[in-house]
Coordinates of C-alpha atoms in Angstrom, one line a residue:
M1 CA 163.4 53.9 315.4
Y2 CA 162.3 50.4 315.5
K3 CA 160.8 49.6 312.7
F4 CA 157.6 46.4 312.7
L5 CA 155.4 45.8 310.5
L6 CA 152.2 44.0 310.8
I7 CA 149.3 43.5 310.3
A8 CA 147.3 40.5 312.6
A9 CA 144.0 40.1 314.0
L10 CA 143.3 39.5 317.4
L11 CA 140.2 37.0 318.5
P12 CA 139.8 35.7 320.9
A13 CA 139.9 32.3 318.7
I14 CA 143.0 33.7 317.9
V15 CA 144.3 29.9 316.8
F16 CA 141.4 29.4 314.3
G17 CA 142.8 30.6 311.4
Q18 CA 146.4 32.9 311.3
T19 CA 146.2 35.9 309.2
P20 CA 148.5 35.2 305.8
F21 CA 151.4 37.4 305.7
R22 CA 154.4 38.1 303.2
A23 CA 158.0 39.5 305.2
C24 CA 159.5 42.5 304.0
S25 CA 162.4 43.1 301.8
G26 CA 165.7 42.9 302.8
G27 CA 165.9 40.7 305.5
R28 CA 164.0 41.6 308.0
P29 CA 162.5 40.1 311.2
T30 CA 158.9 39.0 311.6
P31 CA 156.3 38.5 314.1
A32 CA 155.1 34.6 314.7
S33 CA 152.7 34.9 313.3
L34 CA 149.8 37.2 312.7
N35 CA 146.3 37.1 312.4
I36 CA 143.6 40.1 311.2
A37 CA 139.9 39.6 313.0
G38 CA 137.8 37.4 310.8
C39 CA 140.5 37.0 308.1
S40 CA 142.2 33.8 307.0
T41 CA 143.1 34.7 303.2
L42 CA 143.8 37.2 301.2
P43 CA 142.5 40.0 300.3
C44 CA 141.3 41.1 303.6
S45 CA 137.7 42.0 303.4
I46 CA 137.7 45.9 305.7
I47 CA 134.7 48.0 306.3
S48 CA 135.6 52.0 306.1
G49 CA 135.0 53.2 310.4
V50 CA 134.6 50.3 311.2
P51 CA 137.2 48.6 314.1
L52 CA 139.9 46.1 312.9
V53 CA 141.0 44.1 315.6
A54 CA 145.0 42.6 314.8
T55 CA 147.6 41.3 316.8
A56 CA 150.5 40.1 316.3
M57 CA 152.2 37.4 318.4
G58 CA 155.5 36.8 319.5
I59 CA 157.0 39.8 318.4
T60 CA 161.0 39.7 319.7
T61 CA 163.4 42.7 319.5
T62 CA 166.7 42.3 318.3
V63 CA 167.9 45.8 320.9
A64 CA 167.5 46.8 323.5
T65 CA 164.2 50.0 323.4
P66 CA 162.8 53.0 325.7
T67 CA 160.1 53.5 323.4
V68 CA 157.8 52.2 320.5
D69 CA 156.4 54.1 318.1
A70 CA 153.4 53.1 315.9
Y71 CA 152.8 54.0 312.6
I72 CA 150.1 53.2 309.5
T73 CA 150.9 53.3 306.3
A74 CA 148.1 53.1 303.0
R75 CA 149.3 52.9 299.3
L76 CA 146.6 52.4 296.6
L77 CA 148.8 51.4 293.3
G78 CA 151.7 52.7 294.8
L79 CA 151.3 55.8 296.3
D80 CA 151.3 57.4 299.3
L81 CA 147.9 58.1 301.0
G82 CA 149.4 59.9 303.2
F83 CA 147.4 58.5 306.5
Q84 CA 148.8 58.6 309.3
I85 CA 147.9 56.7 312.7
P86 CA 146.4 58.8 315.6
E87 CA 148.1 60.8 318.3
D88 CA 146.6 58.4 320.8
L89 CA 148.1 55.0 319.3
Q90 CA 151.0 56.1 317.9
N91 CA 153.2 54.8 321.8
A92 CA 152.6 51.7 321.4
C93 CA 153.9 50.8 324.9
A94 CA 151.7 52.9 326.4
V95 CA 149.2 51.1 323.2
G96 CA 149.0 48.0 321.8
I97 CA 152.2 46.6 323.7
T98 CA 150.9 42.9 325.7
G99 CA 153.5 40.5 327.5
A100 CA 156.3 43.4 328.3
S101 CA 156.7 46.9 328.7
C102 CA 158.6 49.5 328.8
P103 CA 161.3 49.7 327.5
L104 CA 161.4 46.7 326.4
A105 CA 164.9 44.0 326.8
A106 CA 167.4 43.2 323.3
G107 CA 166.2 39.7 323.1
Q108 CA 162.4 40.7 324.8
T109 CA 159.3 38.7 323.1
F110 CA 155.8 40.1 323.3
D111 CA 152.9 40.8 321.3
Y112 CA 151.3 43.8 319.5
T113 CA 147.2 44.7 319.6
L114 CA 146.1 47.5 316.7
N115 CA 142.0 47.7 317.3
Y116 CA 141.7 51.1 315.1
S117 CA 139.0 52.7 312.3
L118 CA 141.2 52.8 309.0
V119 CA 138.0 56.3 307.5
L120 CA 138.9 56.2 303.4
P121 CA 136.5 58.4 301.9
I122 CA 136.7 56.3 299.0
T123 CA 134.9 52.4 298.7
G124 CA 135.5 49.6 296.4
I125 CA 139.6 49.3 296.0
V126 CA 142.2 47.0 297.3
A127 CA 144.8 49.2 299.6
Q128 CA 148.0 48.3 300.0
V129 CA 147.9 48.5 304.6
E130 CA 152.0 48.5 306.1
V131 CA 151.8 48.7 310.8
G132 CA 154.8 49.1 312.3
L133 CA 156.4 49.4 314.8
T134 CA 159.8 51.5 315.6
A135 CA 162.6 51.6 318.5
A136 CA 163.7 54.8 319.8
D137 CA 167.0 53.7 317.6
G138 CA 166.1 52.8 314.4
S139 CA 166.9 49.2 314.3
T140 CA 163.2 46.9 312.7
I141 CA 162.0 45.0 315.8
T142 CA 160.0 42.8 313.4
W143 CA 158.1 43.7 309.5
S144 CA 155.8 42.3 307.5
R145 CA 155.4 44.2 303.6
Y146 CA 152.8 46.9 303.8
L147 CA 151.6 43.5 304.9
R148 CA 150.8 42.0 301.3
S149 CA 148.0 42.0 303.6
V150 CA 145.2 43.5 300.7
I151 CA 142.8 44.7 302.4
E152 CA 139.7 45.8 300.3
L153 CA 137.3 48.7 302.0
N154 CA 133.5 47.6 301.0
Q155 CA 131.4 49.8 302.0
S156 CA 132.4 53.3 304.5
V157 CA 130.8 54.3 307.6
P158 CA 131.1 58.4 309.0
T159 CA 133.0 59.0 311.8
G160 CA 134.5 61.9 313.4
K161 CA 136.9 60.7 315.2
H162 CA 140.3 61.4 314.6
K163 CA 140.9 64.6 313.5
K164 CA 144.3 63.6 311.7
A165 CA 142.5 60.7 309.1
S166 CA 140.6 63.8 307.8
I167 CA 144.5 65.1 306.1
A168 CA 144.9 61.5 304.7
M169 CA 140.9 62.1 303.1
Y170 CA 142.3 65.3 301.1
K171 CA 145.2 63.2 300.0
F172 CA 143.3 59.9 299.3
L173 CA 140.4 62.5 297.4
L174 CA 143.3 63.8 295.3
I175 CA 145.5 61.0 294.0
A176 CA 141.4 59.7 294.3
A177 CA 141.0 61.9 291.6
L178 CA 143.7 61.5 289.7
L179 CA 143.4 57.6 289.3
P180 CA 141.6 57.5 285.9
A181 CA 144.8 58.4 284.7
I182 CA 147.0 55.9 286.6
V183 CA 144.0 53.5 285.8
F184 CA 142.5 54.4 282.0
G185 CA 145.1 56.0 281.0
Q186 CA 147.1 52.3 280.8
T187 CA 150.9 51.1 279.5
P188 CA 151.1 50.3 276.3
F189 CA 152.6 46.4 276.3
R190 CA 153.1 43.6 274.1
A191 CA 152.9 40.3 274.2
C192 CA 155.8 37.5 274.7
S193 CA 156.5 35.4 272.2
G194 CA 155.6 32.1 271.7
G195 CA 151.5 33.0 272.8
R196 CA 152.0 33.5 276.4
P197 CA 149.3 35.3 277.9
T198 CA 148.5 38.3 279.1
P199 CA 147.3 40.8 281.9
A200 CA 143.8 42.6 281.6
S201 CA 145.9 45.3 282.1
V202 CA 149.0 47.2 283.1
N203 CA 150.0 50.0 285.0
I204 CA 153.1 51.7 285.8
V205 CA 154.1 54.4 287.3
G206 CA 154.9 57.9 285.6
C207 CA 154.3 55.8 282.1
S208 CA 151.3 56.1 279.7
A209 CA 153.0 55.8 276.1
L210 CA 156.9 53.7 275.2
P211 CA 159.4 53.9 275.8
C212 CA 159.2 53.9 279.9
T213 CA 161.3 56.1 281.0
I214 CA 163.2 54.3 283.7
T215 CA 165.8 56.1 286.2
S216 CA 168.4 53.3 286.7
G217 CA 168.2 52.2 291.0
V218 CA 165.1 54.0 291.4
P219 CA 161.7 52.2 292.4
L220 CA 160.1 51.6 289.4
T221 CA 156.5 50.2 289.7
A222 CA 154.3 47.6 288.0
I223 CA 151.1 46.0 288.0
G224 CA 149.6 44.1 286.3
I225 CA 145.9 43.4 286.4
G226 CA 143.3 41.1 285.5
I227 CA 146.2 37.7 285.1
V228 CA 144.2 34.5 285.1
S229 CA 146.2 31.7 285.7
P230 CA 145.9 28.9 282.7
V231 CA 146.9 26.0 285.3
A232 CA 146.8 24.9 288.8
T233 CA 150.2 25.4 290.8
P234 CA 151.4 25.6 293.9
T235 CA 153.8 28.3 293.1
L236 CA 154.1 31.1 290.4
T237 CA 157.9 32.1 290.0
A238 CA 158.5 36.1 288.6
H239 CA 161.4 36.2 286.0
L240 CA 162.6 40.1 284.6
T241 CA 164.4 39.9 281.4
A242 CA 166.4 43.3 279.5
R243 CA 167.4 42.6 276.2
L244 CA 169.4 45.7 274.4
L245 CA 169.4 45.3 270.1
G246 CA 167.6 41.6 271.1
L247 CA 170.7 40.4 273.6
D248 CA 170.1 39.6 276.9
V249 CA 172.0 41.5 278.9
G250 CA 172.1 38.9 281.5
F251 CA 170.3 41.0 284.3
E252 CA 168.7 38.3 286.8
I253 CA 165.3 39.5 289.2
P254 CA 166.8 39.3 293.1
E255 CA 166.1 36.2 294.8
D256 CA 163.4 37.3 296.9
L257 CA 161.6 38.9 294.7
R258 CA 161.3 35.6 293.0
D259 CA 159.1 34.4 295.0
A260 CA 155.7 36.0 293.5
C261 CA 153.2 33.9 296.0
A262 CA 155.0 35.5 299.1
V263 CA 155.7 39.0 297.2
G264 CA 153.9 40.7 294.3
I265 CA 150.7 39.2 294.2
S266 CA 147.2 40.3 295.4
G267 CA 143.5 39.3 295.4
A268 CA 144.5 35.3 295.7
S269 CA 147.6 33.0 297.1
C270 CA 149.1 30.5 296.4
P271 CA 148.4 27.6 295.7
I272 CA 146.6 28.8 292.7
A273 CA 143.5 27.7 290.5
A274 CA 143.1 27.5 287.5
G275 CA 141.0 29.7 286.1
Q276 CA 142.1 32.4 288.9
T277 CA 142.1 36.0 288.1
F278 CA 145.2 38.3 291.2
D279 CA 146.7 41.2 290.2
Y280 CA 150.4 40.9 291.0
E281 CA 152.8 44.3 291.7
L282 CA 156.5 44.5 290.8
N283 CA 158.7 47.1 293.0
Y284 CA 161.7 47.3 292.3
A285 CA 164.7 49.0 291.4
M286 CA 166.3 47.9 288.2
E287 CA 170.7 49.2 288.2
L288 CA 171.7 48.8 284.4
P289 CA 175.6 49.7 284.1
L290 CA 175.0 51.8 281.2
T291 CA 172.0 54.7 281.2
G292 CA 170.8 56.8 277.7
I293 CA 170.3 53.3 276.0
T294 CA 166.5 52.2 275.4
V295 CA 166.4 48.1 276.5
Q296 CA 163.6 45.5 276.0
V297 CA 162.3 45.1 279.5
E298 CA 160.4 40.9 279.7
V299 CA 158.9 40.4 282.8
G300 CA 156.1 37.4 283.3
L301 CA 154.9 34.6 286.0
T302 CA 156.0 31.2 285.4
A303 CA 153.7 28.0 287.4
A304 CA 155.4 25.8 289.6
D305 CA 154.9 23.0 286.1
G306 CA 156.9 25.4 283.3
T307 CA 154.0 26.6 281.6
P308 CA 153.5 30.8 281.7
V309 CA 151.6 32.2 283.9
T310 CA 151.8 35.6 282.0
C311 CA 154.4 37.9 280.8
I312 CA 154.6 41.3 279.3
E313 CA 157.2 42.6 277.1
I314 CA 158.0 46.9 276.7
D315 CA 159.8 49.5 275.9
A316 CA 162.4 51.2 278.1
T317 CA 165.0 54.0 278.4
I318 CA 167.3 53.6 280.9
V319 CA 168.3 57.5 282.2
G320 CA 170.5 58.4 285.1

């Protein structure tokens, strides 16, 4: 099944302001451009229950496929809300694809339009929404990391459409009920040396007290909330350092996660102005050769001129 992730916008004037997006990890292909109606900067503002019209243009399939299936994933603080695209929109060959028709040949280029109302019972939140297309053999056609376009749900509009959405709503409500534990039971952290600035709060999924328990090779989701940049910068570079008994173990953040402008920040987009506030999410699996040890982990963002933008330190026990 071909995974093609995108969130885009359909406007007669599509040319006016394409919606920025981030490529997913692993070198997965992306469409040539994305447009979400009314959204030229992130986060996009979406009204719950009101149709979102999105178009991805210039999708080139790398394999031949007789079918293309669409899907939507919504996440809040890294937690999957269990949202599912309605059955009548799952067959992208029947609903959504233009410029070509199924079966698709390898190398064939087409566009895809999604016209759908996201209905979620809680508003005023920022959720990460991933929209994708999947080919019959599972290969990735195109993808934009959970659409790292951040979706802000501002206002609820009642609707009776799409009964399947109610299942997602129940799961959403369950997660929402747990939010006080996630948001208010924040992960404690230490400021880094040298007076480097810190975020207003930090949430590491599953960790409310130090040391955090981290399973080697299993993804860790950490979110820094309320980061205020002390300087204007066109770029933000992420770093991660692990120390054992004060000694740097030589751990380096992967190349595809270093550009925080492309992968990680939400609530703003680069370039960043001095005094601008944003959040940063790190979703990464640390793989260390030793387990049963407690290390000090430092995570931070640095401006183009080398100025520290934010930095935190935690203790983490590594388990196998």
